[in-house]
């Protein structure tokens, strides 16, 4: 079986690539960093004897070029899943951020993810498939930091809900993980609040173990559920005073 | 981009715990990040297991290479594997054992990275037979703001290649290393522990086993009783060639951030008692069959206990390489000094070397002695006196093991100290690669 992983060069994407390859699956790995993808290709092919197809795609740009992807899909064999652990945030992101940053953040986190999924649904018609998206707890309630990112991730969650509804009668499984802090470069050196960042390898194993399950939306780690509920329904009088 | 993104202020502690400093910690996870911030004073860092602060320095940019741990290429016919510098020996061996291959030069801890092995030009369990790490390196990809990214080897940029091997990370960032692996003839190593009565007796026994696959000794250091008595361990791969993949054992190694007691449990009384019991246990067995991983990393389970017992004040490790012709004379002088100063010496470890000395390479034909001591004022006084003896013999101190070594000692003991410095200045006149160690030694 072959899986497509978008955003595979580092962080959760790289951990997913390692987990799925270690279980014997071929992969199409996509990111804007071809050098890193080639290093991943060498490593996973050498260690797990699987086929890895690296593709460079620029999700921050206005249009996606699918030529190489379509050619690779033909070579790669049956596709069983598309995982999209892609994301981009900006430390200067707030409600007044400039236009180019807004486009960048929306393109990577929402617009091109939707376009990519639609393209996959079109070329992989009648295929039994799982599509896995990844949101963020930052989308639970908008605040002054990461505002564009949170808006894009909330939009993505809504898009996945719609997708699940639209594909309810088909053989396509739609999953969406709402992620707490992960131990990646995004949290390295950052002051995070709440539960400590978790290892991406653990999440990768959880995703692999549940790849065919139709659970809809899931928090990871689950310890965030009560915290997020409290945060979501916190009275405005308190919420406005919180600075993080 | 925010200039401090992906950075944190981290307190780094040397493995011997005698030095610590705050520095800007970066953990790049994409190759392009290695080209960011390349005007800053910086140093690459592997597992951070060098005894001396070679991979950090106050307020420097510390580039933690742990994300670059991939096996990139492998050629089965030549047995050459290309890896990223941040790969640990453990990860590399996990893969190579499945192909019945291994590296014969392996330092004490499996968590050490390949980049670290190159930068310290480490040695293994029988440096007389296997040489040092650089002898198994085919080429290196080095990234430097001035040089760019280039492949260096014995035939291409030989000068930079020689300066990078054992160059303490000061010639740039080692990004890839091509290593020549050896065929693993068996998953079993047959070890023969032999009781020795003195340091000189140890040397004599070791000389009879130079062609064995593993050869090292440990001797008692306390002058209270049994001083110099010890065990020589020699080992050979078993003839029984099976195709079973050797097991990698999960054992937690020592980390410089581990919490320890505020005092040392090693002292002049506990050390000879514990070591005498250990010697009795070990010498009771004529032949011991061990799996290859346990034989190549014999102390991996014990290091946590051994170094941990020194407590949070840490320890001093002193490794010297003395020319063959002076070995016996040096042992006499060392013994005399130990008996007069009575330092808090736990054990001595001996190995035989066979190689050519160049630049800052810890390599020559001779005898290496390691001294493990509790970190305290009397130890520092003792080591100062030992430095003088070292200089008189033109012996080599192992730079990455000693956090208190001075520029004066290194300058007098390493004939090509200034040649190495000149190469560094030639490569990078701004000298952006710096660590506490390089500053202390004025490199």
XYZ file of C-alpha atoms in Angstrom:
687
model
C 0.000 0.000 0.000
C 1.155 3.549 -0.690
C 0.462 6.646 1.367
C 0.836 10.300 0.434
C 2.311 12.561 3.124
C 2.210 16.303 2.555
C 4.668 18.283 4.686
C 7.019 15.344 5.224
C 10.373 17.081 5.498
C 10.335 17.725 9.248
C 8.332 17.468 12.472
C 5.181 15.369 12.486
C 5.350 14.742 8.717
C 8.792 13.208 8.994
C 7.713 11.091 11.969
C 4.693 9.832 10.004
C 6.917 9.001 7.037
C 9.226 7.002 9.303
C 6.347 5.161 10.989
C 4.516 4.233 7.781
C 7.773 3.193 6.043
C 8.798 1.103 9.059
C 5.515 -0.775 8.628
C 6.455 -1.559 5.041
C 4.453 1.053 3.124
C 5.678 2.923 0.067
C 5.305 6.685 0.281
C 4.886 9.765 -1.830
C 6.442 12.498 0.287
C 5.745 16.130 -0.521
C 7.203 19.362 0.771
C 8.875 22.558 -0.371
C 12.274 21.227 0.760
C 13.506 18.762 -1.838
C 16.952 18.357 -0.218
C 15.346 17.150 3.006
C 12.959 14.889 1.110
C 15.868 13.279 -0.728
C 17.600 12.647 2.615
C 14.393 11.050 3.917
C 14.132 8.987 0.748
C 17.673 7.623 1.166
C 17.160 6.867 4.833
C 13.803 5.119 4.592
C 14.747 3.126 1.492
C 17.964 1.942 3.122
C 16.423 1.060 6.451
C 13.040 -0.312 5.499
C 13.413 -1.413 1.887
C 10.365 0.546 0.691
C 9.859 2.869 -2.276
C 9.859 6.595 -1.571
C 8.821 9.174 -4.160
C 9.830 12.734 -3.189
C 7.991 15.645 -4.806
C 8.684 19.326 -4.326
C 5.470 21.393 -4.157
C 5.139 24.990 -3.009
C 2.014 25.195 -0.856
C 2.651 28.837 0.004
C 2.150 29.886 -3.625
C -1.164 30.795 -5.226
C -1.358 27.815 -7.538
C -0.236 24.239 -7.096
C 1.504 22.439 -9.939
C 0.186 18.850 -10.018
C 2.150 17.592 -13.047
C 4.818 15.659 -11.115
C 2.327 14.447 -8.550
C -0.008 13.012 -11.197
C 2.881 11.230 -12.910
C 4.079 9.796 -9.602
C 0.588 8.570 -8.664
C 0.600 6.484 -11.835
C 3.964 4.937 -10.880
C 3.323 4.454 -7.197
C 0.541 1.884 -7.226
C -2.590 1.787 -5.121
C -2.955 4.823 -2.847
C -4.481 3.972 0.528
C -4.244 7.263 2.302
C -3.437 10.942 2.091
C -2.054 12.562 5.237
C -1.674 16.315 5.476
C 0.481 17.268 8.490
C 1.374 20.493 6.765
C 1.415 23.823 8.507
C 3.057 27.185 8.582
C 2.959 29.803 11.298
C 4.635 33.133 11.685
C 5.786 34.637 14.995
C 4.566 38.074 13.893
C 1.077 36.764 13.074
C -1.625 38.972 14.632
C -4.833 40.594 13.342
C -2.855 43.395 11.676
C -0.319 41.241 9.803
C 0.500 42.248 6.221
C -1.174 40.907 3.093
C 1.621 38.647 1.864
C 1.839 36.898 5.234
C -1.936 36.420 5.307
C -1.792 34.785 1.876
C 1.164 32.607 2.869
C -0.474 31.374 6.051
C -3.856 30.774 4.424
C -2.350 29.072 1.367
C -0.260 26.608 3.354
C -2.750 25.851 6.110
C -6.071 25.984 4.293
C -6.484 27.003 0.654
C -3.944 24.703 -0.969
C -4.761 21.863 1.409
C -8.377 22.013 0.189
C -7.239 22.254 -3.439
C -4.863 19.317 -2.959
C -7.575 17.155 -1.394
C -10.037 17.998 -4.152
C -7.426 17.048 -6.729
C -6.796 13.735 -4.965
C -10.515 12.987 -4.797
C -10.734 13.593 -8.509
C -7.809 11.434 -9.593
C -8.370 8.736 -6.978
C -12.085 8.249 -7.676
C -13.507 4.915 -6.537
C -10.471 4.232 -4.342
C -10.827 3.075 -0.760
C -8.949 5.863 0.909
C -8.335 7.651 4.204
C -7.748 11.396 4.231
C -6.217 12.670 7.457
C -6.028 16.337 8.340
C -4.367 18.067 11.254
C -5.714 21.113 13.047
C -4.587 22.954 16.095
C -5.896 23.760 19.549
C -5.069 27.367 18.728
C -8.207 27.346 16.545
C -10.501 26.693 19.516
C -10.797 30.373 20.273
C -9.284 33.307 18.438
C -6.787 35.459 20.293
C -4.337 38.179 19.420
C -1.421 35.814 18.689
C -1.413 33.443 15.704
C -4.703 34.917 14.565
C -4.380 34.141 10.845
C -3.020 30.677 11.553
C -5.883 29.937 13.972
C -8.432 31.202 11.471
C -6.973 28.994 8.737
C -6.926 25.944 11.005
C -10.522 26.572 12.116
C -11.472 26.833 8.463
C -9.678 23.569 7.773
C -11.584 21.823 10.558
C -14.832 23.033 9.071
C -13.734 21.877 5.617
C -12.987 18.396 6.966
C -16.409 18.271 8.653
C -18.004 19.092 5.315
C -15.849 16.560 3.532
C -16.830 13.832 5.972
C -20.480 14.697 5.466
C -20.097 14.697 1.686
C -18.250 11.352 1.666
C -20.470 9.687 4.278
C -21.792 7.130 1.789
C -18.488 6.534 0.001
C -15.518 4.323 0.839
C -13.476 7.330 1.799
C -12.680 7.830 5.491
C -12.143 11.368 6.686
C -10.182 11.964 9.906
C -9.156 15.132 11.631
C -6.781 15.488 14.587
C -6.892 18.581 16.770
C -3.355 18.816 18.020
C -1.960 20.193 21.241
C 1.664 21.188 21.482
C 4.132 18.848 19.818
C 7.877 18.614 20.344
C 8.915 20.192 17.082
C 10.892 23.246 16.126
C 7.671 25.303 16.400
C 7.661 24.814 20.170
C 11.455 24.707 20.645
C 12.336 27.633 22.850
C 8.688 28.767 23.077
C 6.874 29.334 26.370
C 3.873 27.055 26.049
C 0.911 26.959 28.408
C -0.902 23.846 29.595
C 0.317 20.283 29.103
C 3.906 19.845 27.922
C 4.593 19.245 24.223
C 4.424 15.564 23.269
C 6.762 13.514 21.088
C 5.768 13.381 17.426
C 6.693 9.675 17.256
C 3.895 8.826 19.693
C 1.365 10.727 17.602
C 2.657 9.063 14.429
C 2.019 5.660 16.010
C -1.482 6.747 17.075
C -2.241 7.946 13.536
C -0.932 4.715 12.024
C -2.877 2.515 14.433
C -6.121 4.361 13.648
C -5.651 4.955 9.959
C -8.809 3.149 8.855
C -11.072 4.256 11.718
C -13.963 6.612 11.045
C -13.801 8.719 14.213
C -14.318 12.163 12.725
C -12.452 14.598 14.962
C -10.029 13.605 17.738
C -7.995 15.645 20.214
C -4.358 14.671 20.673
C -3.285 14.396 23.399
C -6.681 13.893 24.973
C -5.661 15.758 28.105
C -6.463 18.912 26.139
C -10.199 18.117 25.906
C -11.315 19.564 29.279
C -8.852 22.427 29.008
C -10.127 23.373 25.575
C -13.731 23.168 26.679
C -12.974 25.484 29.591
C -11.109 27.803 27.278
C -13.867 27.790 24.668
C -16.596 28.714 27.113
C -14.583 31.022 29.350
C -16.519 34.267 29.994
C -15.254 37.154 27.909
C -14.423 39.134 31.029
C -11.741 36.584 31.915
C -10.681 35.677 28.406
C -9.843 39.252 27.407
C -7.252 39.421 30.189
C -5.349 36.340 29.075
C -2.158 37.186 27.197
C -0.533 34.300 25.396
C 11.793 35.991 10.141
C 12.021 36.606 13.869
C 15.739 36.410 14.681
C 15.210 34.407 17.859
C 12.747 31.915 16.489
C 13.749 28.277 16.933
C 16.322 29.289 19.565
C 16.411 28.857 23.294
C 18.808 29.781 26.031
C 20.097 26.502 27.405
C 22.479 25.721 30.237
C 25.020 23.241 28.894
C 27.114 21.113 31.226
C 30.255 19.232 30.232
C 30.081 15.453 30.656
C 32.622 15.605 33.484
C 30.364 18.251 35.123
C 33.221 20.621 35.854
C 32.087 23.374 33.489
C 28.744 24.867 32.533
C 27.582 27.852 30.501
C 24.458 29.349 28.987
C 24.344 29.488 25.206
C 21.893 29.959 22.333
C 20.592 26.535 21.496
C 19.335 25.824 17.992
C 18.010 22.479 16.843
C 17.833 22.743 13.041
C 15.513 20.202 11.447
C 15.806 21.318 7.833
C 19.061 21.456 5.911
C 18.541 25.087 4.897
C 18.628 26.107 8.568
C 22.344 25.282 8.652
C 22.868 28.291 6.391
C 20.934 30.682 8.665
C 22.763 32.875 11.164
C 26.119 31.977 9.678
C 27.842 35.162 10.802
C 27.446 34.256 14.484
C 30.090 32.569 16.632
C 28.947 28.999 16.704
C 29.801 25.340 17.197
C 28.025 22.165 16.058
C 26.946 19.691 18.743
C 26.309 15.963 18.550
C 25.261 13.946 21.590
C 27.105 16.348 23.924
C 29.078 13.517 25.509
C 32.609 14.862 25.283
C 34.072 15.150 28.756
C 35.372 18.663 28.074
C 33.144 21.492 26.759
C 33.950 20.950 23.090
C 30.418 21.416 21.779
C 29.375 24.590 23.585
C 30.690 27.872 24.846
C 29.233 30.883 26.637
C 26.763 32.800 24.428
C 27.748 30.883 21.302
C 25.197 29.537 18.845
C 25.016 25.806 19.503
C 23.766 23.897 16.490
C 22.342 20.645 17.755
C 22.674 18.182 14.872
C 20.396 15.460 16.289
C 17.755 15.834 13.544
C 20.294 15.009 10.854
C 20.508 11.333 11.625
C 19.744 9.639 8.329
C 21.415 6.853 6.377
C 21.658 8.370 2.926
C 23.440 5.909 0.654
C 24.918 2.463 0.840
C 27.082 0.591 -1.615
C 27.015 -3.106 -0.842
C 30.101 -4.006 -2.895
C 32.434 -1.438 -1.309
C 30.637 -1.522 2.101
C 30.663 2.276 2.130
C 27.737 3.944 3.848
C 26.997 7.670 3.682
C 25.303 9.032 6.788
C 24.340 12.408 8.183
C 26.625 13.598 10.969
C 23.954 13.552 13.676
C 23.325 9.810 13.461
C 24.220 7.937 16.638
C 26.441 4.881 16.555
C 23.545 2.940 18.024
C 21.215 3.807 15.142
C 23.937 3.089 12.602
C 24.746 -0.286 14.178
C 21.055 -1.217 14.412
C 20.968 -0.942 10.638
C 24.461 -2.315 9.862
C 24.083 -5.392 12.085
C 21.121 -6.436 9.921
C 23.561 -6.487 7.015
C 26.221 -8.301 9.085
C 28.437 -5.203 9.028
C 29.912 -3.031 11.771
C 32.449 -0.347 12.607
C 35.516 -1.586 14.427
C 36.390 1.784 15.995
C 33.695 2.487 18.567
C 34.093 4.756 21.601
C 32.535 4.049 24.998
C 28.966 5.190 24.477
C 26.585 4.156 21.661
C 24.728 7.493 21.777
C 27.789 9.336 20.428
C 27.190 10.691 16.937
C 29.284 9.978 13.854
C 30.030 13.716 13.544
C 31.299 13.670 17.126
C 33.460 10.622 16.391
C 35.082 12.477 13.479
C 35.545 15.751 15.378
C 37.217 13.981 18.326
C 38.883 11.324 16.128
C 37.867 8.751 18.699
C 39.405 5.333 19.209
C 37.885 1.969 19.987
C 38.677 -1.123 21.985
C 41.971 -1.909 20.275
C 43.490 1.182 18.643
C 46.722 -0.739 18.063
C 44.913 -2.956 15.546
C 42.150 -0.686 14.236
C 43.695 2.780 14.426
C 41.471 5.768 15.059
C 38.082 6.720 13.624
C 39.470 8.792 10.753
C 41.074 5.721 9.225
C 37.576 4.414 8.485
C 36.318 7.670 6.977
C 36.295 7.827 3.168
C 35.118 11.409 2.806
C 33.295 14.173 4.643
C 30.845 16.824 3.469
C 31.759 20.023 5.277
C 29.654 23.148 5.351
C 31.319 26.448 6.139
C 30.148 30.036 5.482
C 33.487 30.867 3.839
C 34.230 27.580 2.084
C 30.674 26.747 1.091
C 29.691 23.093 1.102
C 32.410 20.774 -0.116
C 33.495 17.186 -0.112
C 36.851 16.658 1.555
C 38.908 13.476 1.576
C 42.498 12.213 1.509
C 42.642 12.968 -2.207
C 40.595 16.169 -2.271
C 41.387 19.027 0.145
C 43.618 16.719 2.193
C 44.715 19.518 4.502
C 41.149 20.400 5.501
C 40.262 16.713 5.768
C 43.116 16.112 8.219
C 42.202 19.227 10.202
C 38.525 18.238 10.353
C 39.301 14.757 11.712
C 40.121 15.449 15.337
C 39.478 19.124 14.627
C 36.976 19.567 17.479
C 34.289 20.926 15.138
C 36.329 24.060 14.443
C 36.663 23.668 10.662
C 32.922 23.926 9.996
C 29.786 21.827 10.199
C 30.262 18.191 9.253
C 27.038 17.398 7.415
C 27.725 13.984 5.856
C 30.297 11.258 6.443
C 31.144 8.302 4.192
C 32.291 5.367 6.316
C 33.868 2.116 5.347
C 32.233 -0.713 7.289
C 33.698 -4.114 8.089
C 32.203 -7.550 7.760
C 30.906 -8.847 11.071
C 32.321 -12.350 11.257
C 30.232 -13.443 14.231
C 27.605 -12.161 16.603
C 29.631 -13.571 19.484
C 32.897 -12.251 20.920
C 35.029 -14.459 23.132
C 36.578 -12.413 25.920
C 39.475 -13.584 28.070
C 39.935 -11.608 31.287
C 43.431 -11.929 32.747
C 44.466 -10.923 36.242
C 47.417 -8.531 36.409
C 49.490 -7.613 39.429
C 50.825 -4.166 38.482
C 50.772 -1.534 35.739
C 53.998 -2.892 34.230
C 52.670 -6.431 34.340
C 49.535 -5.175 32.551
C 51.637 -3.662 29.785
C 53.568 -6.910 29.339
C 50.376 -8.964 29.026
C 48.816 -6.482 26.608
C 51.835 -6.628 24.333
C 51.151 -10.331 23.808
C 47.638 -9.695 22.456
C 48.013 -6.788 20.043
C 46.391 -8.643 17.148
C 43.206 -9.447 19.107
C 39.975 -7.687 18.126
C 39.550 -6.086 21.556
C 42.277 -5.210 24.021
C 42.103 -2.992 27.086
C 42.735 -3.111 30.809
C 41.527 -1.523 33.985
C 43.679 -1.167 37.083
C 42.995 -0.021 40.593
C 43.980 3.547 41.399
C 43.749 3.834 45.159
C 47.047 3.723 47.039
C 45.349 2.319 50.159
C 45.661 -1.265 48.931
C 45.921 -3.266 45.704
C 47.234 -0.281 43.735
C 47.895 -1.144 40.075
C 46.289 -4.565 40.227
C 43.710 -5.099 37.560
C 42.311 -7.030 34.635
C 43.399 -7.160 30.995
C 40.526 -7.993 28.676
C 41.332 -9.326 25.241
C 38.702 -10.559 22.850
C 38.288 -12.158 19.468
C 35.253 -12.717 17.296
C 34.045 -16.282 17.554
C 34.697 -18.687 14.632
C 31.118 -19.761 14.843
C 29.754 -17.737 11.920
C 25.995 -17.489 12.160
C 23.785 -15.160 10.156
C 21.761 -14.097 13.188
C 21.358 -10.335 13.528
C 23.048 -9.195 16.753
C 20.765 -7.565 19.284
C 21.040 -3.921 20.300
C 20.525 -3.663 24.040
C 18.519 -0.794 25.435
C 20.478 0.615 28.344
C 20.257 4.150 29.533
C 23.589 5.932 29.296
C 24.879 8.736 31.461
C 23.741 12.258 30.686
C 25.342 15.421 31.994
C 21.904 16.688 33.055
C 21.136 13.676 35.286
C 20.429 14.530 38.921
C 23.132 13.252 41.226
C 24.081 13.258 44.913
C 25.835 16.451 46.058
C 28.906 14.431 47.146
C 31.088 11.661 45.732
C 30.726 8.073 46.856
C 34.084 7.258 45.288
C 36.799 7.812 47.893
C 40.090 6.292 49.010
C 38.264 3.538 50.885
C 35.256 2.745 48.679
C 37.270 2.685 45.468
C 39.701 -0.159 46.368
C 36.924 -2.163 48.031
C 34.533 -1.944 45.059
C 37.322 -2.468 42.521
C 38.808 -5.431 44.414
C 35.408 -7.140 44.475
C 34.933 -6.416 40.791
C 38.410 -7.782 40.007
C 37.705 -10.953 41.950
C 34.421 -11.492 40.094
C 35.956 -10.845 36.671
C 39.072 -12.915 37.213
C 36.982 -15.902 38.295
C 36.026 -16.549 34.688
C 38.535 -17.873 32.154
C 36.501 -17.224 29.056
C 33.360 -15.146 28.658
C 31.142 -15.284 25.577
C 29.379 -12.003 24.921
C 27.114 -10.710 22.202
C 28.936 -8.277 19.950
C 27.055 -5.165 21.131
C 27.847 -5.818 24.812
C 31.465 -6.577 23.941
C 31.898 -3.405 21.884
C 30.210 -1.253 24.551
C 31.290 -3.088 27.717
C 30.644 -0.214 30.098
C 27.408 1.128 28.678
C 25.298 -0.250 31.508
C 27.902 0.591 34.134
C 28.775 4.166 33.130
C 25.634 5.554 34.692
C 26.591 4.018 38.012
C 30.343 4.613 37.662
C 30.199 8.325 36.786
C 27.040 8.893 38.812
C 28.884 7.906 41.988
C 31.149 10.926 41.563
C 28.154 13.084 42.446
C 27.187 16.485 41.144
C 30.696 17.926 41.566
C 31.816 15.664 38.788
C 35.124 14.089 37.978
C 38.315 14.637 36.024
C 39.402 12.311 33.293
C 42.977 12.468 32.094
C 44.087 10.457 29.089
C 47.670 10.448 27.967
C 49.415 8.797 25.025
C 53.071 8.113 25.688
C 55.564 7.029 23.048
C 56.367 3.306 23.067
C 60.031 3.795 24.002
C 59.114 5.754 27.150
C 56.187 3.587 28.304
C 57.911 1.789 31.179
C 59.759 4.882 32.351
C 56.522 6.866 32.330
C 54.708 4.174 34.327
C 57.454 4.443 36.966
C 57.145 8.229 37.163
C 53.357 8.084 37.229
C 53.379 5.463 39.982
C 55.822 7.544 42.003
C 53.645 10.636 41.660
C 50.466 8.776 42.587
C 52.107 7.243 45.651
C 53.444 10.573 46.853
C 50.364 12.700 46.117
C 47.718 10.057 46.934
C 45.062 11.591 44.677
C 41.449 10.441 44.729
C 42.079 8.120 41.786
C 39.422 5.497 41.112
C 40.804 3.528 38.219
C 43.357 3.581 35.424
C 42.611 2.180 31.977
C 45.319 1.179 29.531
C 45.261 0.735 25.752
C 47.955 0.307 23.133
C 48.059 2.596 20.118
C 49.670 2.326 16.731
C 49.433 5.338 14.457
C 51.022 8.504 13.210
C 50.666 11.784 15.070
C 49.548 14.837 13.087
C 47.862 18.147 13.915
C 45.685 17.582 16.999
C 45.160 13.864 16.372
C 45.371 11.745 19.498
C 47.374 9.090 17.744
C 50.901 7.722 17.873
C 52.715 4.449 18.506
C 52.646 3.914 22.223
C 50.707 3.379 25.408
C 47.601 5.255 26.456
C 46.673 5.557 30.122
C 43.378 6.982 31.332
C 43.021 8.221 34.896
C 39.610 8.689 36.486
C 39.581 10.992 39.491
C 37.121 12.691 41.782
C 36.939 16.429 40.993
C 38.483 18.286 43.951
C 41.364 20.628 44.741
C 43.860 17.852 45.459
C 43.053 16.295 42.061
C 43.725 19.601 40.318
C 47.084 19.925 42.099
C 47.984 16.338 41.191
C 47.055 16.848 37.532
C 49.132 20.023 37.375
C 52.171 17.985 38.432
C 51.243 15.281 35.942
C 51.128 17.931 33.199
C 54.802 18.690 33.902
C 55.741 15.025 33.578
C 53.707 14.836 30.370
C 55.567 17.773 28.872
C 58.933 16.284 29.807
C 58.026 13.117 27.864
C 56.389 15.026 24.990
C 53.372 12.811 25.584
C 49.916 13.696 24.225
C 47.013 14.682 26.467
C 43.608 13.828 24.950
C 42.105 17.275 24.482
C 38.396 16.360 24.501
C 38.702 14.525 27.804
C 40.245 17.198 29.973
C 38.284 20.331 30.907
C 41.213 22.004 32.672
C 43.956 21.496 30.102
C 45.818 24.704 29.291
C 47.048 26.171 26.047
C 50.649 25.954 27.326
C 50.449 22.194 27.853
C 48.817 21.498 24.496
C 51.232 23.801 22.679
C 54.228 21.945 24.125
C 52.840 18.449 23.645
C 51.357 18.686 20.147
C 54.179 19.549 17.698
C 51.674 20.712 15.042
C 49.513 22.878 17.332
C 50.489 25.995 15.353
C 50.022 24.258 12.005
C 46.461 23.411 13.039
C 45.849 27.025 14.053
C 47.186 28.269 10.736
C 44.830 25.966 8.844
C 41.876 27.282 10.862
C 42.848 30.875 10.129
C 43.295 30.075 6.462
C 39.850 28.467 6.187
C 38.106 31.141 8.172
C 39.919 34.369 9.010
C 36.907 35.497 11.106
C 37.109 32.279 13.156
C 33.378 31.919 13.668
C 33.572 28.335 14.956
C 34.403 28.530 18.642
C 33.758 26.600 21.831
C 34.852 26.933 25.444
C 37.567 24.400 24.675
C 38.871 26.250 21.620
C 38.964 29.544 23.496
C 40.730 27.998 26.480
C 43.373 26.511 24.160
C 43.557 29.719 22.106
C 42.766 27.810 18.909
